[in-house]
Coordinates of C-alpha atoms and ligand atoms in Angstrom, one line a residue:
M1 CA 121.3 109.1 102.9
D2 CA 118.4 110.9 104.3
D3 CA 118.9 114.0 106.4
L4 CA 119.4 113.4 110.2
R5 CA 117.6 115.8 112.3
L6 CA 118.6 117.1 115.7
G7 CA 116.1 117.9 118.2
V8 CA 117.7 119.4 121.4
N9 CA 115.9 118.7 124.7
I10 CA 116.1 121.6 126.9
D11 CA 114.4 120.2 129.9
H12 CA 117.5 120.6 132.0
V13 CA 118.0 124.2 131.6
A14 CA 114.2 124.4 133.5
T15 CA 116.2 122.0 135.9
V16 CA 118.7 124.6 136.7
R17 CA 116.2 127.2 136.9
N18 CA 114.0 125.6 139.2
A19 CA 116.9 124.8 141.6
R20 CA 116.3 128.8 142.6
G21 CA 112.8 129.0 141.8
G22 CA 113.0 132.2 139.7
A23 CA 113.0 132.7 136.1
Y24 CA 116.7 132.2 135.2
P25 CA 118.1 130.6 133.2
D26 CA 115.2 130.9 130.7
P27 CA 114.6 127.7 128.7
V28 CA 112.9 129.6 125.8
R29 CA 116.0 131.5 125.4
A30 CA 117.9 128.3 125.3
A31 CA 115.7 127.2 122.8
K32 CA 116.1 129.9 120.7
L33 CA 120.0 129.6 120.7
A34 CA 119.5 126.1 119.7
E35 CA 117.8 127.0 116.8
A36 CA 120.2 129.6 116.0
A37 CA 122.9 126.8 116.3
G38 CA 121.3 124.5 113.9
A39 CA 118.9 122.4 116.0
D40 CA 116.1 121.2 113.8
G41 CA 113.3 121.3 116.6
I42 CA 113.0 121.5 120.3
T43 CA 111.9 118.8 122.5
A44 CA 110.6 119.4 126.1
H45 CA 109.0 116.9 128.5
L46 CA 106.3 118.2 130.6
R47 CA 106.4 115.8 133.5
E48 CA 103.5 115.0 136.0
D49 CA 105.4 116.6 138.7
R50 CA 106.5 119.6 136.7
R51 CA 109.9 119.1 138.1
H52 CA 111.7 120.7 135.2
I53 CA 109.5 122.0 132.4
S54 CA 106.5 124.0 133.4
D55 CA 103.1 124.5 131.7
R56 CA 104.0 128.2 131.0
D57 CA 107.1 127.0 129.6
I58 CA 105.2 124.9 127.0
A59 CA 102.9 127.7 126.1
A60 CA 106.0 130.1 125.8
L61 CA 107.7 127.7 123.5
T62 CA 104.7 127.3 121.2
E63 CA 104.9 130.7 120.7
A64 CA 108.5 131.4 120.4
L65 CA 109.8 128.5 118.4
E66 CA 110.4 128.5 114.5
T67 CA 111.4 124.8 114.6
P68 CA 108.8 122.1 115.4
L69 CA 108.3 121.2 119.0
N70 CA 108.3 117.9 120.2
F71 CA 106.5 117.5 123.2
E72 CA 107.2 114.7 125.5
M73 CA 104.4 113.3 127.7
A74 CA 102.9 110.4 129.6
A75 CA 100.1 108.9 128.5
T76 CA 97.6 110.6 131.0
E77 CA 94.1 112.5 130.2
E78 CA 95.9 115.6 131.6
M79 CA 98.6 115.5 129.2
Q80 CA 96.5 114.7 126.6
R81 CA 94.4 118.0 127.4
I82 CA 97.2 120.1 127.4
A83 CA 98.8 118.6 124.1
L84 CA 95.4 119.2 122.4
R85 CA 95.5 122.8 123.7
H86 CA 98.8 123.5 122.0
R87 CA 98.8 121.2 119.1
P88 CA 102.7 120.7 118.9
H89 CA 104.2 119.4 115.5
A90 CA 104.8 116.0 117.4
V91 CA 104.3 114.3 120.8
C92 CA 106.2 111.6 121.9
I93 CA 104.7 109.3 124.3
V94 CA 107.1 108.2 127.2
P95 CA 106.5 106.0 130.3
E96 CA 106.8 108.0 133.5
K97 CA 107.2 106.8 137.0
R98 CA 107.1 109.6 139.9
E99 CA 110.3 108.1 141.5
E100 CA 112.7 107.7 138.7
R101 CA 115.5 110.0 137.9
T102 CA 115.0 110.2 134.2
T103 CA 112.7 108.1 131.6
E104 CA 114.2 104.5 132.2
G105 CA 112.7 102.5 129.8
G106 CA 110.6 102.2 126.5
L107 CA 106.7 102.4 126.9
E108 CA 105.1 99.1 127.4
V109 CA 102.9 99.2 124.1
A110 CA 102.0 95.8 123.9
R111 CA 100.5 95.5 127.1
E112 CA 98.2 98.4 126.6
E113 CA 97.5 98.3 122.9
N114 CA 94.1 98.8 123.2
R115 CA 94.0 101.8 125.5
L116 CA 97.0 103.5 123.9
A117 CA 95.5 103.4 120.2
H118 CA 92.4 105.1 121.7
F119 CA 94.9 107.4 123.6
I120 CA 96.7 108.7 120.7
A121 CA 93.7 108.9 118.2
P122 CA 92.5 112.3 119.0
L123 CA 96.4 113.4 118.9
R124 CA 96.6 112.3 115.5
E125 CA 93.5 113.8 114.5
A126 CA 94.7 117.0 116.0
G127 CA 97.3 117.0 113.5
C128 CA 100.3 115.8 115.9
R129 CA 102.6 113.4 114.5
V130 CA 102.7 110.7 117.1
S131 CA 105.9 109.4 118.2
I132 CA 106.3 106.1 120.7
F133 CA 109.3 105.6 123.1
V134 CA 110.3 102.1 122.9
A135 CA 113.1 99.9 123.9
A136 CA 114.5 97.9 120.9
D137 CA 112.1 95.1 121.0
R138 CA 110.3 93.8 118.4
R139 CA 106.9 93.2 120.2
Q140 CA 107.0 96.9 121.1
I141 CA 107.8 98.1 117.8
E142 CA 105.2 95.9 116.1
A143 CA 102.5 97.1 118.9
A144 CA 103.5 100.7 118.0
H145 CA 102.7 100.2 114.2
R146 CA 99.5 98.3 115.1
I147 CA 97.9 101.4 117.2
G148 CA 98.8 103.9 114.5
A149 CA 101.9 105.5 115.6
Q150 CA 103.9 107.3 112.8
V151 CA 107.1 107.4 114.6
V152 CA 109.0 105.2 117.0
E153 CA 112.0 106.7 119.3
L154 CA 114.4 103.9 120.2
H155 CA 115.7 104.2 123.7
T156 CA 119.4 104.5 123.3
G157 CA 120.1 104.6 127.2
A158 CA 121.1 100.8 127.8
Y159 CA 123.7 101.2 124.8
C160 CA 125.0 104.4 126.3
D161 CA 125.3 103.2 130.0
A162 CA 127.0 100.3 128.5
H163 CA 129.9 102.6 127.0
A164 CA 130.0 104.6 130.1
E165 CA 130.7 101.7 132.1
G166 CA 133.3 100.2 129.8
R167 CA 131.3 97.1 129.2
L168 CA 132.0 96.7 125.6
A169 CA 130.5 93.6 124.6
D170 CA 127.5 94.9 126.0
R171 CA 127.5 98.0 124.3
D172 CA 128.2 96.4 120.9
H173 CA 125.3 93.8 121.8
E174 CA 123.0 96.8 122.4
L175 CA 124.0 98.6 119.4
E176 CA 123.3 95.7 117.2
G177 CA 119.7 95.3 118.7
L178 CA 119.2 98.9 117.7
R179 CA 120.3 98.6 114.4
E180 CA 118.2 95.6 113.8
M181 CA 115.0 97.0 115.1
A182 CA 115.8 100.6 113.3
A183 CA 115.4 98.5 110.1
L184 CA 112.2 96.8 111.5
A185 CA 110.6 99.7 112.1
Q186 CA 111.3 101.1 109.1
S187 CA 110.2 98.1 107.1
L188 CA 106.7 98.6 108.8
G189 CA 106.6 102.1 107.7
L190 CA 107.3 103.8 110.7
E191 CA 109.8 107.0 110.8
V192 CA 112.8 105.9 113.2
H193 CA 113.9 108.5 115.8
A194 CA 116.5 107.7 118.4
G195 CA 117.6 109.0 122.0
H196 CA 118.5 109.1 125.6
G197 CA 122.1 109.5 126.8
L198 CA 123.9 110.4 123.9
T199 CA 127.3 112.3 124.1
F200 CA 129.8 113.0 121.8
E201 CA 131.3 109.7 122.3
T202 CA 128.3 107.6 121.6
V203 CA 126.3 109.7 118.9
Q204 CA 128.0 108.6 115.8
P205 CA 127.3 104.7 115.6
V206 CA 123.6 105.5 116.1
A207 CA 123.7 108.4 113.5
A208 CA 125.2 106.3 111.0
F209 CA 122.1 104.1 110.9
P210 CA 120.4 105.1 107.6
E211 CA 117.1 104.4 109.1
V212 CA 117.4 107.0 111.8
R213 CA 116.1 110.2 110.8
E214 CA 116.2 112.3 114.0
L215 CA 118.3 112.1 117.4
N216 CA 116.8 113.8 120.6
I217 CA 119.5 114.9 122.8
G218 CA 119.4 116.7 126.0
H219 CA 121.3 116.2 129.2
F220 CA 124.7 116.0 127.6
I221 CA 124.5 118.9 125.4
I222 CA 123.3 121.2 128.3
A223 CA 125.9 119.6 130.7
E224 CA 128.4 120.3 128.0
A225 CA 127.1 123.7 127.8
I226 CA 128.6 124.7 131.1
F227 CA 132.1 124.1 129.8
M228 CA 132.2 125.1 126.4
G229 CA 128.7 127.1 125.8
L230 CA 125.5 126.1 124.3
D231 CA 126.2 127.1 120.8
P232 CA 129.4 125.3 120.2
A233 CA 128.0 122.0 122.0
I234 CA 125.1 122.1 119.5
R235 CA 127.3 122.8 116.7
E236 CA 129.9 119.9 117.8
M237 CA 127.0 117.5 118.1
R238 CA 125.6 118.5 114.8
R239 CA 129.2 118.2 113.2
L240 CA 129.6 114.7 114.7
M241 CA 126.2 113.6 113.4
D242 CA 127.0 115.0 110.0
E243 CA 130.6 113.0 110.1
A244 CA 129.0 109.8 111.0
R245 CA 126.3 110.2 108.0
G246 CA 129.3 111.0 105.7
A247 CA 127.8 114.4 104.9
Ligands
LIG301 N1 114.0 111.0 124.0 C1 113.5 110.8 124.8 C2 112.2 110.1 124.6 C3 113.6 111.1 126.3 O1 112.7 111.0 127.2 C4 114.7 112.0 126.5 C5 115.0 112.3 128.1 O2 114.0 113.2 128.6 C6 115.8 112.0 125.5 C7 115.3 111.7 124.4 C8 116.8 113.0 125.8 O3 117.7 112.2 126.6 P1 119.1 112.7 127.2 O4 118.7 114.0 128.2 O5 119.7 111.8 128.0 O6 119.8 113.4 126.2

């Protein structure tokens, strides 16, 4: 099977820092530690309200990282300007609502196909790999392909929520949908990523899909770092991914 990359999302290091308004803990330090622990890339989401990652964090990460930066952003002109300034390895376009606690669903690509096609064109021209965060929904994946995205990231939140709430039939149904849509996306020539809400308990079935090439995992790793440390938390996630992959 092809390699499976682990992107570590460091947004919530910034959440803890911002709780006190100072400079500690530093997301760049966490990112460097993640790289040393085996992360293949770092993901950061600059939200419109800057509730965690800041503009300075993005500049500092761009400077400091040795692995690729996956810059998560809403499809706004402001974010497009910032992405074009820093030219990260990848941009992942996500839906964003001010009042939400986290990215709740996938992007409505089908309804906004024309606007999004124009929106991502300059990002692609600047050399960024364009990824679209979508639900496991055929219409959205086909639309992501039509607008010229190179990657789709499948939203694993519904699968993880069903697992956490003990709704096992729903969990298996969600997993089946993810499996089918990963195969569809790959058949269209899209690279397939997945993420949101993944934990030590839920990562393996998704990591086992041969089409999936990258997982982006944040909240659980940063939360687990409180108990076991960041380096062991990343190494354990990596180990589980490799085990699922039969490596
Ligand atoms: N992938 C995308 C596109 C996301 O928006 C997020 C959350 O910011 C993640 C992955 C990581 O989700 P979590 O923090 O729940 O692991």
